[in-house]
mmCIF file of C-alpha atoms in Angstrom:
data_model
loop_
_atom_site.group_PDB
_atom_site.id
_atom_site.type_symbol
_atom_site.label_atom_id
_atom_site.label_comp_id
_atom_site.label_asym_id
_atom_site.label_seq_id
_atom_site.Cartn_x
_atom_site.Cartn_y
_atom_site.Cartn_z
ATOM 1 C CA ARG A 1 -69.792 -143.258 -81.986
ATOM 2 C CA ASP A 2 -68.821 -140.679 -84.570
ATOM 3 C CA ALA A 3 -68.492 -137.419 -82.647
ATOM 4 C CA GLY A 4 -69.255 -135.491 -85.806
ATOM 5 C CA LEU A 5 -72.766 -136.902 -85.892
ATOM 6 C CA GLN A 6 -73.864 -134.511 -83.151
ATOM 7 C CA GLU A 7 -73.136 -131.602 -85.477
ATOM 8 C CA LEU A 8 -75.695 -132.995 -87.927
ATOM 9 C CA VAL A 9 -78.457 -133.347 -85.336
ATOM 10 C CA PRO A 10 -79.976 -129.864 -85.870
ATOM 11 C CA PHE A 11 -80.270 -130.531 -89.593
ATOM 12 C CA LEU A 12 -81.647 -134.051 -89.115
ATOM 13 C CA VAL A 13 -84.278 -132.888 -86.640
ATOM 14 C CA LYS A 14 -85.246 -129.965 -88.855
ATOM 15 C CA TYR A 15 -85.609 -132.330 -91.805
ATOM 16 C CA LEU A 16 -87.751 -134.729 -89.777
ATOM 17 C CA ALA A 17 -90.042 -132.031 -88.433
ATOM 18 C CA GLU A 18 -90.470 -130.271 -91.773
ATOM 19 C CA GLN A 19 -91.100 -133.467 -93.699
ATOM 20 C CA LEU A 20 -93.656 -134.768 -91.206
ATOM 21 C CA ARG A 21 -95.425 -131.411 -91.136
ATOM 22 C CA TYR A 22 -95.461 -131.200 -94.920
ATOM 23 C CA HIS A 23 -96.870 -134.676 -95.443
ATOM 24 C CA VAL A 24 -99.538 -134.251 -92.757
ATOM 25 C CA GLU A 25 -100.682 -130.911 -94.169
ATOM 26 C CA ASN A 26 -100.691 -132.169 -97.752
ATOM 27 C CA GLY A 27 -101.939 -135.700 -97.319
ATOM 28 C CA GLY A 28 -98.592 -137.170 -98.174
ATOM 29 C CA HIS A 29 -97.093 -140.636 -98.261
ATOM 30 C CA ILE A 30 -97.876 -142.632 -95.103
ATOM 31 C CA GLU A 31 -95.018 -145.106 -95.489
ATOM 32 C CA HIS A 32 -92.546 -142.256 -95.899
ATOM 33 C CA CYS A 33 -93.859 -140.743 -92.667
ATOM 34 C CA ARG A 34 -93.458 -144.090 -90.910
ATOM 35 C CA THR A 35 -89.857 -144.177 -92.119
ATOM 36 C CA LEU A 36 -89.335 -140.699 -90.660
ATOM 37 C CA ILE A 37 -90.726 -141.884 -87.316
ATOM 38 C CA ARG A 38 -88.339 -144.835 -87.343
ATOM 39 C CA MET A 39 -85.533 -142.413 -88.096
ATOM 40 C CA ALA A 40 -86.547 -140.351 -85.067
ATOM 41 C CA ARG A 41 -86.518 -143.462 -82.884
ATOM 42 C CA SER A 42 -83.047 -144.338 -84.113
ATOM 43 C CA LEU A 43 -81.806 -140.903 -83.114
ATOM 44 C CA LEU A 44 -83.464 -141.224 -79.719
ATOM 45 C CA ILE A 45 -81.841 -144.535 -78.858
ATOM 46 C CA ASN A 46 -78.368 -143.431 -79.953
ATOM 47 C CA PRO A 47 -76.496 -142.781 -76.679
ATOM 48 C CA PHE A 48 -73.827 -140.720 -78.404
ATOM 49 C CA ILE A 49 -76.017 -137.859 -79.575
ATOM 50 C CA HIS A 50 -78.104 -135.381 -77.596
ATOM 51 C CA LEU A 51 -81.539 -134.226 -78.653
ATOM 52 C CA GLU A 52 -82.582 -132.178 -75.618
ATOM 53 C CA LEU A 53 -82.202 -128.822 -77.341
ATOM 54 C CA HIS A 54 -84.299 -129.978 -80.284
ATOM 55 C CA LEU A 55 -87.332 -131.479 -78.551
ATOM 56 C CA HIS A 56 -89.347 -128.318 -79.242
ATOM 57 C CA GLN A 57 -89.115 -129.166 -82.945
ATOM 58 C CA LEU A 58 -89.379 -132.935 -82.769
ATOM 59 C CA LEU A 59 -92.171 -133.421 -80.242
ATOM 60 C CA PRO A 60 -94.942 -131.361 -81.924
ATOM 61 C CA ALA A 61 -94.272 -133.017 -85.274
ATOM 62 C CA ILE A 62 -94.560 -136.510 -83.804
ATOM 63 C CA LEU A 63 -97.620 -135.588 -81.750
ATOM 64 C CA THR A 64 -99.297 -134.381 -84.937
ATOM 65 C CA THR A 65 -98.873 -137.814 -86.531
ATOM 66 C CA VAL A 66 -100.812 -139.267 -83.597
ATOM 67 C CA VAL A 67 -103.790 -136.917 -83.223
ATOM 68 C CA ALA A 68 -104.211 -135.066 -86.529
ATOM 69 C CA LYS A 69 -107.642 -135.555 -88.116
ATOM 70 C CA ASN A 70 -106.239 -136.404 -91.545
ATOM 71 C CA LEU A 71 -102.843 -137.900 -92.257
ATOM 72 C CA SER A 72 -103.484 -138.957 -95.830
ATOM 73 C CA SER A 73 -105.682 -137.978 -98.740
ATOM 74 C CA LYS A 74 -106.314 -141.668 -99.489
ATOM 75 C CA ALA A 75 -108.828 -143.513 -97.351
ATOM 76 C CA SER A 76 -107.053 -146.788 -98.135
ATOM 77 C CA ASP A 77 -103.751 -145.657 -96.583
ATOM 78 C CA ASN A 78 -102.887 -147.282 -93.275
ATOM 79 C CA HIS A 79 -102.643 -144.085 -91.249
ATOM 80 C CA TRP A 80 -103.593 -146.133 -88.170
ATOM 81 C CA ALA A 81 -100.128 -147.721 -88.190
ATOM 82 C CA LEU A 82 -98.512 -144.287 -88.379
ATOM 83 C CA ARG A 83 -100.501 -143.220 -85.314
ATOM 84 C CA ASP A 84 -99.311 -146.359 -83.520
ATOM 85 C CA ASP A 85 -95.681 -145.629 -84.421
ATOM 86 C CA GLY A 86 -95.981 -142.016 -83.320
ATOM 87 C CA SER A 87 -97.555 -143.024 -80.006
ATOM 88 C CA GLN A 88 -94.724 -145.402 -79.229
ATOM 89 C CA THR A 89 -92.205 -142.673 -80.021
ATOM 90 C CA LEU A 90 -93.965 -140.196 -77.701
ATOM 91 C CA ARG A 91 -93.599 -142.661 -74.855
ATOM 92 C CA GLN A 92 -89.950 -143.163 -75.769
ATOM 93 C CA ILE A 93 -89.301 -139.411 -75.631
ATOM 94 C CA CYS A 94 -90.979 -139.084 -72.242
ATOM 95 C CA ASP A 95 -89.026 -142.033 -70.841
ATOM 96 C CA LEU A 96 -85.739 -140.567 -72.027
ATOM 97 C CA PHE A 97 -86.256 -136.939 -71.021
ATOM 98 C CA GLY A 98 -89.010 -137.062 -68.408
ATOM 99 C CA GLU A 99 -86.668 -136.787 -65.435
ATOM 100 C CA LYS A 100 -84.800 -133.824 -66.869
ATOM 101 C CA TYR A 101 -88.027 -132.062 -67.895
ATOM 102 C CA PRO A 102 -90.640 -132.941 -65.232
ATOM 103 C CA THR A 103 -93.528 -131.294 -67.088
ATOM 104 C CA LEU A 104 -92.855 -133.112 -70.367
ATOM 105 C CA ARG A 105 -94.948 -136.195 -69.635
ATOM 106 C CA VAL A 106 -97.771 -134.106 -68.195
ATOM 107 C CA LYS A 107 -97.959 -131.936 -71.305
ATOM 108 C CA VAL A 108 -97.987 -134.931 -73.631
ATOM 109 C CA LEU A 109 -100.707 -136.634 -71.589
ATOM 110 C CA GLU A 110 -102.776 -133.447 -71.646
ATOM 111 C CA GLN A 111 -102.578 -133.338 -75.427
ATOM 112 C CA LEU A 112 -103.562 -136.994 -75.725
ATOM 113 C CA HIS A 113 -106.446 -136.487 -73.324
ATOM 114 C CA GLU A 114 -107.626 -133.508 -75.324
ATOM 115 C CA ALA A 115 -107.742 -135.789 -78.360
ATOM 116 C CA ILE A 116 -110.432 -138.036 -76.848
ATOM 117 C CA VAL A 117 -112.863 -135.400 -75.534
ATOM 118 C CA ASN A 118 -115.056 -132.613 -76.928
ATOM 119 C CA ASN A 119 -116.418 -134.514 -79.939
ATOM 120 C CA ARG A 120 -113.101 -134.962 -81.681
ATOM 121 C CA PRO A 121 -112.972 -136.830 -85.028
ATOM 122 C CA LEU A 122 -112.749 -140.600 -84.703
ATOM 123 C CA THR A 123 -109.275 -140.634 -86.227
ATOM 124 C CA THR A 124 -108.104 -138.225 -83.533
ATOM 125 C CA VAL A 125 -109.827 -140.236 -80.804
ATOM 126 C CA TYR A 126 -108.036 -143.354 -82.018
ATOM 127 C CA GLY A 127 -104.671 -141.626 -81.750
ATOM 128 C CA GLY A 128 -105.467 -140.366 -78.279
ATOM 129 C CA LEU A 129 -106.531 -143.804 -77.050
ATOM 130 C CA ILE A 130 -103.506 -145.586 -78.476
ATOM 131 C CA GLY A 131 -101.187 -142.870 -77.195
ATOM 132 C CA LEU A 132 -102.594 -143.070 -73.670
ATOM 133 C CA SER A 133 -102.312 -146.871 -73.775
ATOM 134 C CA PHE A 134 -98.563 -146.608 -74.301
ATOM 135 C CA PHE A 135 -98.306 -144.618 -71.054
ATOM 136 C CA GLY A 136 -99.663 -147.495 -69.006
ATOM 137 C CA ALA A 137 -102.446 -148.385 -66.610
ATOM 138 C CA LYS A 138 -102.358 -145.147 -64.620
ATOM 139 C CA ALA A 139 -102.878 -143.041 -67.737
ATOM 140 C CA VAL A 140 -105.757 -145.266 -68.840
ATOM 141 C CA ASP A 141 -107.231 -145.099 -65.351
ATOM 142 C CA ALA A 142 -107.130 -141.302 -65.262
ATOM 143 C CA PHE A 143 -108.223 -140.450 -68.788
ATOM 144 C CA VAL A 144 -109.880 -143.391 -70.543
ATOM 145 C CA LEU A 145 -111.953 -145.275 -67.962
ATOM 146 C CA PRO A 146 -114.400 -142.429 -67.263
ATOM 147 C CA LEU A 147 -115.268 -142.348 -70.975
ATOM 148 C CA ALA A 148 -115.111 -146.047 -71.849
ATOM 149 C CA ILE A 149 -118.725 -147.188 -71.497
ATOM 150 C CA GLY A 150 -120.233 -144.011 -72.898
ATOM 151 C CA TYR A 151 -118.023 -144.166 -75.973
ATOM 152 C CA TRP A 152 -118.623 -147.878 -76.483
ATOM 153 C CA ASN A 153 -122.396 -147.538 -76.360
ATOM 154 C CA LEU A 154 -122.259 -144.566 -78.747
ATOM 155 C CA TRP A 155 -120.075 -146.424 -81.240
ATOM 156 C CA THR A 156 -122.277 -149.515 -81.089
ATOM 157 C CA LYS A 157 -125.347 -147.443 -81.954
ATOM 158 C CA LYS A 158 -123.508 -145.725 -84.809
ATOM 159 C CA LEU A 159 -122.429 -149.068 -86.253
ATOM 160 C CA GLU A 160 -126.031 -150.212 -86.285
ATOM 161 C CA LYS A 161 -127.114 -147.133 -88.223
ATOM 162 C CA THR A 162 -124.365 -146.630 -90.791
ATOM 163 C CA SER A 163 -123.436 -148.662 -93.839
ATOM 164 C CA ASP A 164 -120.649 -146.322 -94.987
ATOM 165 C CA MET A 165 -117.472 -148.406 -95.071
ATOM 166 C CA ILE A 166 -115.149 -145.557 -94.081
ATOM 167 C CA ASP A 167 -117.305 -144.657 -91.082
ATOM 168 C CA ARG A 168 -117.529 -148.289 -90.028
ATOM 169 C CA CYS A 169 -113.771 -148.713 -90.361
ATOM 170 C CA GLU A 170 -113.125 -145.664 -88.165
ATOM 171 C CA ILE A 171 -115.579 -146.818 -85.504
ATOM 172 C CA GLN A 172 -114.205 -150.346 -85.427
ATOM 173 C CA ASN A 173 -110.631 -149.111 -85.146
ATOM 174 C CA CYS A 174 -111.656 -146.872 -82.250
ATOM 175 C CA GLN A 175 -113.329 -149.847 -80.577
ATOM 176 C CA GLN A 176 -110.154 -151.842 -80.988
ATOM 177 C CA ALA A 177 -108.115 -148.979 -79.514
ATOM 178 C CA MET A 178 -110.492 -148.835 -76.551
ATOM 179 C CA LEU A 179 -110.092 -152.573 -75.961
ATOM 180 C CA ILE A 180 -106.308 -152.187 -76.088
ATOM 181 C CA ALA A 181 -106.475 -149.391 -73.514
ATOM 182 C CA LEU A 182 -108.769 -151.360 -71.211
ATOM 183 C CA GLY A 183 -106.517 -154.388 -71.557
ATOM 184 C CA VAL A 184 -103.555 -152.333 -70.358
ATOM 185 C CA TYR A 185 -105.516 -151.379 -67.253
ATOM 186 C CA LEU A 186 -107.268 -154.673 -66.504
ATOM 187 C CA ARG A 187 -104.076 -156.710 -66.738
ATOM 188 C CA ALA A 188 -102.284 -154.387 -64.326
ATOM 189 C CA ALA A 189 -104.975 -153.688 -61.724
ATOM 190 C CA THR A 190 -106.053 -155.986 -58.901
ATOM 191 C CA LEU A 191 -109.734 -156.647 -58.209
ATOM 192 C CA ASP A 192 -109.630 -154.302 -55.202
ATOM 193 C CA GLU A 193 -108.056 -151.559 -57.294
ATOM 194 C CA ARG A 194 -110.744 -151.972 -59.913
ATOM 195 C CA ALA A 195 -113.453 -151.648 -57.300
ATOM 196 C CA LEU A 196 -111.939 -148.311 -56.321
ATOM 197 C CA LYS A 197 -110.802 -147.109 -59.722
ATOM 198 C CA LEU A 198 -113.861 -148.173 -61.718
ATOM 199 C CA PRO A 199 -116.586 -146.337 -59.781
ATOM 200 C CA ASN A 200 -120.104 -145.748 -61.008
ATOM 201 C CA LEU A 201 -119.532 -144.059 -64.363
ATOM 202 C CA LYS A 202 -121.633 -140.922 -64.435
ATOM 203 C CA GLY A 203 -124.059 -140.761 -67.274
ATOM 204 C CA THR A 204 -123.267 -144.255 -68.492
ATOM 205 C CA TYR A 205 -124.148 -146.678 -65.707
ATOM 206 C CA GLU A 206 -126.678 -146.063 -62.956
ATOM 207 C CA ASP A 207 -126.577 -149.052 -60.591
ATOM 208 C CA ILE A 208 -123.840 -148.189 -58.102
ATOM 209 C CA ASP A 209 -124.218 -151.587 -56.411
ATOM 210 C CA VAL A 210 -123.218 -153.530 -59.518
ATOM 211 C CA MET A 211 -119.532 -154.369 -59.768
ATOM 212 C CA PRO A 212 -117.823 -151.983 -62.204
ATOM 213 C CA GLN A 213 -116.366 -154.947 -64.092
ATOM 214 C CA ARG A 214 -119.928 -156.009 -64.867
ATOM 215 C CA ALA A 215 -120.634 -152.548 -66.231
ATOM 216 C CA LEU A 216 -117.903 -153.058 -68.803
ATOM 217 C CA GLU A 217 -119.030 -156.604 -69.536
ATOM 218 C CA GLU A 218 -122.628 -155.597 -70.104
ATOM 219 C CA SER A 219 -121.583 -152.951 -72.632
ATOM 220 C CA MET A 220 -118.785 -154.830 -74.370
ATOM 221 C CA GLY A 221 -119.873 -158.445 -73.961
ATOM 222 C CA ASP A 222 -117.383 -161.254 -74.506
ATOM 223 C CA GLN A 223 -114.814 -158.872 -75.955
ATOM 224 C CA ILE A 224 -113.815 -157.872 -72.421
ATOM 225 C CA ILE A 225 -112.930 -161.443 -71.361
ATOM 226 C CA PRO A 226 -109.548 -161.719 -73.163
ATOM 227 C CA LEU A 227 -108.491 -158.464 -71.508
ATOM 228 C CA ARG A 228 -108.443 -159.980 -68.034
ATOM 229 C CA ASN A 229 -105.215 -161.190 -66.513
ATOM 230 C CA GLU A 230 -104.288 -164.875 -66.690
ATOM 231 C CA ALA A 231 -105.424 -165.668 -63.130
ATOM 232 C CA GLU A 232 -108.941 -164.413 -63.819
ATOM 233 C CA GLN A 233 -109.187 -166.314 -67.088
ATOM 234 C CA TYR A 234 -108.117 -169.474 -65.228
ATOM 235 C CA ASN A 235 -110.801 -168.946 -62.575
ATOM 236 C CA LEU A 236 -113.450 -168.570 -65.286
ATOM 237 C CA CYS A 237 -112.864 -172.202 -66.234
ATOM 238 C CA PHE A 238 -114.457 -173.250 -62.930
ATOM 239 C CA ILE A 239 -117.471 -170.934 -63.047
#
């Protein structure tokens, strides 16, 4: 509740943004970046300081930690966790300031959508998928579902052809991110909504008479079953 803390906000935000930008550009320390993200979240949840005038500095830096191609020069670094942390913080920013700045959420969603199209690197695609998942079922419905089966089939074929451990790790993490996104949608949507919102997926599934849920199941197999809501899993016991 220290009123003087507000006077430090410009310097804190500048430090955060510059440090995140520096470490991303130079393949810096992932755990230090995660600490910076936690620092940003602490500032955001503090009701006694105001960050509105500094979002133009803070938001791009955090978005970069989510969708940048490379966050570390070491393949062994857990940059996936940093992307998760950044995604959660993006959602937090939009929840806090979305009403005051109506276009804020739209702009963030556009950037996350851009990360999963146009042959982006797998690391960027992962960030986009996780980021969209944090924005809920409607975001997944609008941006992820039309790409889900096509991406899954592509990744499955790539896994069969490559033995490179880094490539396999990136593909498998993207698959996991896709399952997380689909889980967000499938647990929130009713069967009727799915029938409407999971139409025949152009270029990935041809039989328009087959239930869209089956289209996902045929591509992803048993991995789709845990994503259903509890009522559906209960009904499966009697099939």
